[in-house]
Structure formats: structure tokens, C-alpha cells
mmCIF file of C-alpha atoms in Angstrom:
data_model
loop_
_atom_site.group_PDB
_atom_site.id
_atom_site.type_symbol
_atom_site.label_atom_id
_atom_site.label_comp_id
_atom_site.label_asym_id
_atom_site.label_seq_id
_atom_site.Cartn_x
_atom_site.Cartn_y
_atom_site.Cartn_z
ATOM 1 C CA MET A 1 -0.793 -13.631 17.732
ATOM 2 C CA SER A 2 -2.157 -11.161 15.215
ATOM 3 C CA ASN A 3 -3.070 -7.570 15.998
ATOM 4 C CA PHE A 4 -5.520 -7.539 13.104
ATOM 5 C CA PRO A 5 -9.014 -6.632 14.336
ATOM 6 C CA LYS A 6 -11.622 -9.358 14.314
ATOM 7 C CA LEU A 7 -14.315 -6.960 13.170
ATOM 8 C CA LEU A 8 -13.912 -3.985 10.860
ATOM 9 C CA TYR A 9 -16.629 -1.455 11.543
ATOM 10 C CA SER A 10 -15.150 2.036 11.137
ATOM 11 C CA GLN A 11 -16.245 3.836 7.971
ATOM 12 C CA TYR A 12 -13.503 6.393 8.666
ATOM 13 C CA ALA A 13 -10.835 3.659 8.609
ATOM 14 C CA TYR A 14 -12.280 2.243 5.388
ATOM 15 C CA ASP A 15 -12.296 5.690 3.755
ATOM 16 C CA MET A 16 -8.682 6.327 4.785
ATOM 17 C CA ALA A 17 -7.584 2.970 3.393
ATOM 18 C CA GLN A 18 -9.362 3.754 0.132
ATOM 19 C CA VAL A 19 -7.558 7.116 -0.188
ATOM 20 C CA ILE A 20 -4.206 5.443 0.488
ATOM 21 C CA LEU A 21 -4.956 2.826 -2.185
ATOM 22 C CA GLU A 22 -5.921 5.551 -4.669
ATOM 23 C CA GLY A 23 -2.621 7.318 -3.929
ATOM 24 C CA PHE A 24 -0.733 4.074 -4.442
ATOM 25 C CA ASP A 25 -2.474 3.534 -7.791
ATOM 26 C CA LYS A 26 -1.662 7.083 -8.883
ATOM 27 C CA HIS A 27 2.018 6.766 -8.016
ATOM 28 C CA TYR A 28 2.221 3.321 -9.587
ATOM 29 C CA ARG A 29 0.840 4.689 -12.879
ATOM 30 C CA ILE A 30 3.450 7.462 -12.787
ATOM 31 C CA PHE A 31 6.173 4.894 -12.056
ATOM 32 C CA ARG A 32 5.090 2.637 -14.923
ATOM 33 C CA LYS A 33 4.952 5.570 -17.329
ATOM 34 C CA ALA A 34 8.459 6.693 -16.347
ATOM 35 C CA SER A 35 9.926 3.177 -16.263
ATOM 36 C CA PHE A 36 11.949 2.217 -19.322
ATOM 37 C CA ASP A 37 11.763 -1.462 -18.355
ATOM 38 C CA ALA A 38 8.080 -1.734 -17.437
ATOM 39 C CA THR A 39 7.789 -5.175 -19.041
ATOM 40 C CA TYR A 40 9.906 -6.545 -16.163
ATOM 41 C CA LEU A 41 7.060 -5.784 -13.764
ATOM 42 C CA ASP A 42 4.990 -8.842 -14.483
ATOM 43 C CA THR A 43 2.149 -10.151 -12.332
ATOM 44 C CA GLU A 44 4.393 -12.368 -10.217
ATOM 45 C CA ILE A 45 6.717 -9.497 -9.322
ATOM 46 C CA LEU A 46 3.789 -7.213 -8.526
ATOM 47 C CA GLN A 47 2.321 -9.859 -6.217
ATOM 48 C CA GLN A 48 5.634 -10.005 -4.361
ATOM 49 C CA VAL A 49 5.684 -6.198 -4.122
ATOM 50 C CA LYS A 50 2.214 -6.265 -2.528
ATOM 51 C CA LEU A 51 3.251 -8.897 -0.011
ATOM 52 C CA HIS A 52 6.412 -6.995 0.953
ATOM 53 C CA TYR A 53 4.385 -3.790 1.312
ATOM 54 C CA ILE A 54 1.874 -5.506 3.593
ATOM 55 C CA GLY A 55 4.765 -6.785 5.680
ATOM 56 C CA PHE A 56 6.277 -3.315 5.907
ATOM 57 C CA LEU A 57 2.950 -1.833 6.999
ATOM 58 C CA THR A 58 2.490 -4.469 9.693
ATOM 59 C CA HIS A 59 5.363 -3.017 11.721
ATOM 60 C CA HIS A 60 5.226 0.583 10.501
ATOM 61 C CA GLN A 61 4.800 3.195 13.218
ATOM 62 C CA GLN A 62 2.821 6.364 12.632
ATOM 63 C CA PRO A 63 5.246 9.253 12.047
ATOM 64 C CA VAL A 64 5.630 11.697 14.918
ATOM 65 C CA LYS A 65 4.202 15.151 14.279
ATOM 66 C CA ASN A 66 6.924 17.798 14.217
ATOM 67 C CA PHE A 67 4.970 21.028 14.394
#
């Protein structure tokens, strides 16, 4: 059974997801620029990276605040 909500209605959640995606894009551009073998990262590999990342996020717990 999936924990994915049936209805997405929170603008706050959407905005947070957008910021996370923008951060991912920023770090990916930095990674590609620094990578000496960027040609290895073809579309198929990037699709697999996305799928692994989604899987990681599915079971990722929010970090505990230490302050």
C-alpha cells in the first residue's frame, strides 16, 4: 500500500518541492561542470539516477533537529 496522498492540495508543499528541485538542478550543473567524464552521464543513466533518488526519498526520514 502506498503512502502517497490521493490529492495534492498544499501550495506550501508544492513550493517546497520546487525549491528542492531548483537546488538539485543547481548542484547537478556544478557536478556536470566539474566532471571530467560528463559524456558518461547519458539520458539512460540520468533516468536511473532519478529512479534511485525517488526510491531513497520514499523511505527517508526527516533529520532530527539538534539545537
